[in-house]
Short mmCIF file of C-alpha atoms in Angstrom, two decimals:
data_model
loop_
_atom_site.label_atom_id
_atom_site.label_comp_id
_atom_site.label_asym_id
_atom_site.label_seq_id
_atom_site.Cartn_x
_atom_site.Cartn_y
_atom_site.Cartn_z
CA MET A 1 -13.54 -106.54 -72.15
CA ALA A 2 -12.93 -103.49 -70.02
CA GLN A 3 -9.36 -102.29 -69.84
CA LYS A 4 -7.58 -102.84 -66.57
CA ARG A 5 -7.10 -99.58 -64.74
CA GLU A 6 -3.71 -98.62 -63.36
CA ARG A 7 -3.47 -98.85 -59.61
CA GLY A 8 -3.51 -95.63 -57.66
CA PRO A 9 -0.11 -95.99 -55.92
CA TYR A 10 1.57 -96.80 -59.29
CA GLN A 11 0.12 -93.70 -60.94
CA SER A 12 1.02 -91.62 -57.88
CA GLY A 13 4.59 -92.94 -58.04
CA LEU A 14 4.89 -91.97 -61.73
CA ALA A 15 3.57 -88.49 -61.01
CA ARG A 16 6.03 -88.09 -58.11
CA ARG A 17 8.92 -89.20 -60.32
CA GLU A 18 7.93 -86.70 -63.02
CA ALA A 19 7.66 -83.91 -60.43
CA ILE A 20 11.18 -84.71 -59.25
CA LEU A 21 12.51 -84.63 -62.80
CA ASP A 22 10.76 -81.32 -63.44
CA ALA A 23 12.33 -79.87 -60.26
CA ALA A 24 15.73 -81.12 -61.34
CA VAL A 25 15.35 -79.43 -64.71
CA ASP A 26 14.52 -76.11 -62.98
CA LEU A 27 17.49 -76.35 -60.66
CA LEU A 28 19.97 -77.56 -63.35
CA ALA A 29 19.04 -74.56 -65.53
CA GLU A 30 19.44 -72.21 -62.59
CA VAL A 31 22.52 -73.46 -60.69
CA GLY A 32 23.96 -76.35 -62.74
CA TYR A 33 24.77 -79.84 -61.59
CA HIS A 34 27.36 -78.89 -58.99
CA GLY A 35 25.12 -76.25 -57.45
CA MET A 36 22.23 -78.67 -57.03
CA SER A 37 21.66 -81.25 -54.26
CA LEU A 38 19.02 -83.93 -53.80
CA ARG A 39 17.86 -82.00 -50.70
CA ASP A 40 17.31 -78.92 -52.95
CA VAL A 41 15.21 -81.09 -55.27
CA ALA A 42 13.24 -82.39 -52.33
CA ARG A 43 12.45 -78.89 -51.10
CA HIS A 44 11.52 -77.80 -54.62
CA VAL A 45 8.99 -80.67 -54.88
CA GLY A 46 7.82 -80.40 -51.27
CA ILE A 47 8.77 -83.93 -50.25
CA SER A 48 11.36 -85.48 -47.96
CA HIS A 49 14.96 -86.20 -48.95
CA PRO A 50 14.35 -89.99 -48.66
CA GLY A 51 11.32 -89.48 -50.93
CA VAL A 52 13.71 -88.34 -53.72
CA ILE A 53 16.22 -91.09 -52.99
CA TYR A 54 13.42 -93.70 -53.32
CA HIS A 55 13.11 -92.80 -56.99
CA PHE A 56 16.67 -91.62 -57.71
CA PRO A 57 19.30 -93.12 -55.41
CA SER A 58 21.97 -90.60 -56.35
CA LYS A 59 22.40 -87.19 -57.93
CA GLU A 60 24.19 -88.78 -60.85
CA VAL A 61 21.23 -91.11 -61.52
CA LEU A 62 18.88 -88.17 -61.39
CA LEU A 63 21.00 -86.13 -63.79
CA MET A 64 21.16 -88.88 -66.42
CA SER A 65 17.41 -89.49 -66.08
CA VAL A 66 16.85 -85.78 -66.83
CA VAL A 67 19.11 -85.92 -69.88
CA GLN A 68 17.51 -89.12 -71.20
CA ARG A 69 14.01 -87.75 -70.72
CA TYR A 70 14.57 -84.51 -72.59
CA GLU A 71 16.44 -86.27 -75.36
CA LYS A 72 13.42 -88.50 -75.76
CA GLN A 73 11.06 -85.51 -75.65
CA LEU A 74 13.07 -83.81 -78.40
CA GLY A 75 13.18 -86.91 -80.62
CA PHE A 76 16.95 -86.92 -80.39
CA ASP A 77 17.38 -90.58 -81.28
CA LEU A 78 20.82 -91.38 -82.73
CA ASP A 79 19.88 -94.99 -83.47
CA ASN A 80 17.12 -93.77 -85.72
CA LEU A 81 19.23 -90.98 -87.18
CA GLU A 82 21.83 -93.45 -88.36
CA LYS A 83 19.21 -95.21 -90.51
CA LEU A 84 18.11 -92.11 -92.34
CA ASP A 85 19.21 -90.77 -95.74
CA ALA A 86 21.09 -87.50 -95.93
CA LEU A 87 18.32 -84.90 -96.29
CA PRO A 88 16.09 -86.55 -93.62
CA VAL A 89 19.05 -86.32 -91.22
CA LEU A 90 19.11 -82.55 -91.69
CA ASP A 91 15.29 -82.43 -91.41
CA THR A 92 15.38 -84.33 -88.13
CA LEU A 93 17.91 -81.93 -86.66
CA LEU A 94 15.60 -79.06 -87.66
CA GLU A 95 12.73 -80.82 -85.93
CA VAL A 96 14.81 -81.19 -82.78
CA THR A 97 15.79 -77.51 -82.91
CA SER A 98 12.14 -76.52 -83.39
CA ARG A 99 11.14 -78.55 -80.31
CA LEU A 100 13.95 -76.91 -78.38
CA ASN A 101 12.55 -73.51 -79.40
CA GLU A 102 9.27 -74.54 -77.85
CA ASN A 103 10.89 -75.71 -74.58
CA PRO A 104 13.03 -72.84 -73.25
CA MET A 105 13.92 -74.63 -70.01
CA ILE A 106 15.41 -77.52 -71.96
CA ILE A 107 17.61 -75.18 -73.96
CA GLU A 108 18.86 -73.69 -70.72
CA VAL A 109 19.68 -77.10 -69.29
CA GLU A 110 21.27 -78.35 -72.54
CA CYS A 111 23.55 -75.30 -72.72
CA MET A 112 24.48 -75.70 -69.04
CA MET A 113 25.25 -79.40 -69.60
CA MET A 114 27.29 -78.78 -72.73
CA VAL A 115 29.60 -76.52 -70.77
CA GLU A 116 29.72 -78.49 -67.50
CA ALA A 117 30.13 -81.88 -69.16
CA CYS A 118 33.38 -80.74 -70.79
CA SER A 119 34.96 -81.66 -67.47
CA GLU A 120 36.15 -85.31 -67.37
CA ILE A 121 34.89 -85.64 -63.79
CA HIS A 122 31.34 -84.60 -64.66
CA PRO A 123 28.99 -87.59 -64.54
CA ALA A 124 27.52 -86.75 -67.97
CA HIS A 125 30.95 -86.33 -69.61
CA ASP A 126 31.02 -89.74 -71.24
CA HIS A 127 27.42 -89.46 -72.46
CA TYR A 128 28.04 -86.12 -74.14
CA MET A 129 31.38 -87.21 -75.64
CA HIS A 130 29.78 -90.36 -77.05
CA ARG A 131 26.77 -88.43 -78.32
CA SER A 132 28.96 -85.83 -79.98
CA ALA A 133 31.17 -88.46 -81.65
CA ARG A 134 28.19 -90.39 -83.02
CA LEU A 135 26.48 -87.27 -84.24
CA LEU A 136 29.59 -86.10 -86.05
CA SER A 137 29.88 -89.50 -87.73
CA ILE A 138 26.23 -89.35 -88.86
CA LEU A 139 26.60 -85.79 -90.18
CA ARG A 140 29.83 -86.64 -91.99
CA ARG A 141 28.05 -89.47 -93.82
CA ALA A 142 25.13 -87.21 -94.63
CA TRP A 143 27.29 -84.49 -96.13
CA SER A 144 29.32 -87.06 -98.00
CA ARG A 145 26.12 -88.46 -99.54
CA LEU A 146 24.96 -84.99 -100.53
CA GLN A 147 28.35 -84.55 -102.26
CA GLN A 148 27.85 -87.78 -104.18
CA ASP A 149 24.37 -86.51 -105.21
CA GLY A 150 26.01 -83.36 -106.59
CA LYS A 151 24.23 -81.00 -104.16
CA VAL A 152 27.34 -79.91 -102.20
CA SER A 153 30.71 -78.94 -103.62
CA ALA A 154 33.10 -81.83 -104.10
CA THR A 155 35.92 -79.69 -102.75
CA GLU A 156 34.36 -79.55 -99.24
CA ASP A 157 35.55 -81.94 -96.51
CA PRO A 158 32.44 -83.76 -95.15
CA LEU A 159 33.99 -84.02 -91.66
CA ARG A 160 34.72 -80.32 -91.65
CA LEU A 161 31.11 -79.60 -92.70
CA ALA A 162 29.87 -81.83 -89.87
CA GLU A 163 32.07 -80.10 -87.30
CA ILE A 164 30.96 -76.66 -88.46
CA GLN A 165 27.34 -77.73 -88.39
CA ALA A 166 27.76 -78.98 -84.78
CA ALA A 167 29.40 -75.69 -83.83
CA VAL A 168 26.63 -73.69 -85.56
CA PHE A 169 23.95 -75.68 -83.75
CA ASN A 170 25.59 -75.16 -80.34
CA GLY A 171 26.18 -71.48 -81.07
CA ILE A 172 22.55 -70.98 -82.12
CA LEU A 173 21.33 -72.44 -78.81
CA ILE A 174 23.60 -70.19 -76.76
CA HIS A 175 22.60 -67.14 -78.86
CA TRP A 176 18.93 -67.96 -78.14
CA LEU A 177 19.66 -67.47 -74.40
CA TYR A 178 20.47 -63.86 -75.13
CA ASP A 179 17.67 -63.27 -77.65
CA ARG A 180 14.51 -65.27 -76.94
CA ASP A 181 12.93 -64.04 -80.19
CA PHE A 182 15.71 -65.66 -82.24
CA ASP A 183 14.28 -68.44 -84.46
CA ALA A 184 16.88 -71.15 -84.02
CA SER A 185 15.34 -73.64 -86.48
CA GLU A 186 15.02 -71.06 -89.26
CA GLU A 187 18.61 -69.92 -88.88
CA LEU A 188 19.85 -73.51 -88.93
CA ALA A 189 17.78 -74.13 -92.06
CA ARG A 190 19.28 -71.07 -93.73
CA TYR A 191 22.77 -72.36 -92.83
CA PHE A 192 22.04 -75.67 -94.57
CA ILE A 193 20.87 -73.80 -97.68
CA SER A 194 24.10 -71.77 -97.70
CA VAL A 195 26.21 -74.95 -97.90
CA PHE A 196 24.32 -76.32 -100.93
CA LEU A 197 25.49 -75.45 -104.43
CA PRO A 198 23.62 -72.42 -105.86
CA GLN A 199 21.64 -74.51 -108.37
CA HIS A 200 20.13 -76.58 -105.52
CA GLN A 201 19.47 -73.81 -103.02
CA GLU A 202 16.09 -72.78 -104.33
CA GLU A 203 14.82 -76.35 -104.15
CA LEU A 204 15.92 -76.66 -100.51
CA LEU A 205 14.48 -73.26 -99.68
CA LEU A 206 11.09 -74.32 -101.06
CA HIS A 207 11.27 -77.58 -99.06
CA TYR A 208 11.96 -75.69 -95.85
CA ARG A 209 9.19 -73.17 -96.51
CA GLU A 210 6.71 -76.01 -97.10
CA SER A 211 7.90 -77.64 -93.86
CA GLY A 212 7.42 -74.36 -91.93
CA TRP A 213 11.04 -73.95 -90.88
CA ILE A 214 11.50 -70.81 -92.99
CA HIS A 215 8.75 -68.20 -93.06
#
């Protein structure tokens, strides 16, 4: 039986929605949330203001749709991350970093959002606070498991390692804005190796070389 084709207007609506999201990404990277308006987005796409509102009734809805889309594109799925063992958690974060390296505009938006969303009145504040808290919890458990496996020093505090890792990750992204040749995933991989006990570093280095994160 022949597959049913999607109707033209439906496909057109999806394409218009994606074009609006793309325009919002460009503007968020350039001027941030507070510098952007739905009318700016409409002009960027070449449609009317009501045309944008039809798909995204407010600037807040558009912002969160942008964030949710790029998190999905990056494979940044905290529900899945919580199910993984320790080393796959680190591997997944390297995969996310590698995809960020391949999508410069998303890095620019993510860095802009990390700074702007610090404000409690920013519409993405709760999302970023919740995401950060969940990620720290996942990382703390991962480092704790690696301690139990004898790969990380027992004197280290897993929460401290998680907090430092989050800071390193954020710092790497911001540094990339100043040096576009900077290999963010490789530097994060080398940081992970540095935390492991010396007798396990060579094994992890080989794993990362085979995975292509260290050249």
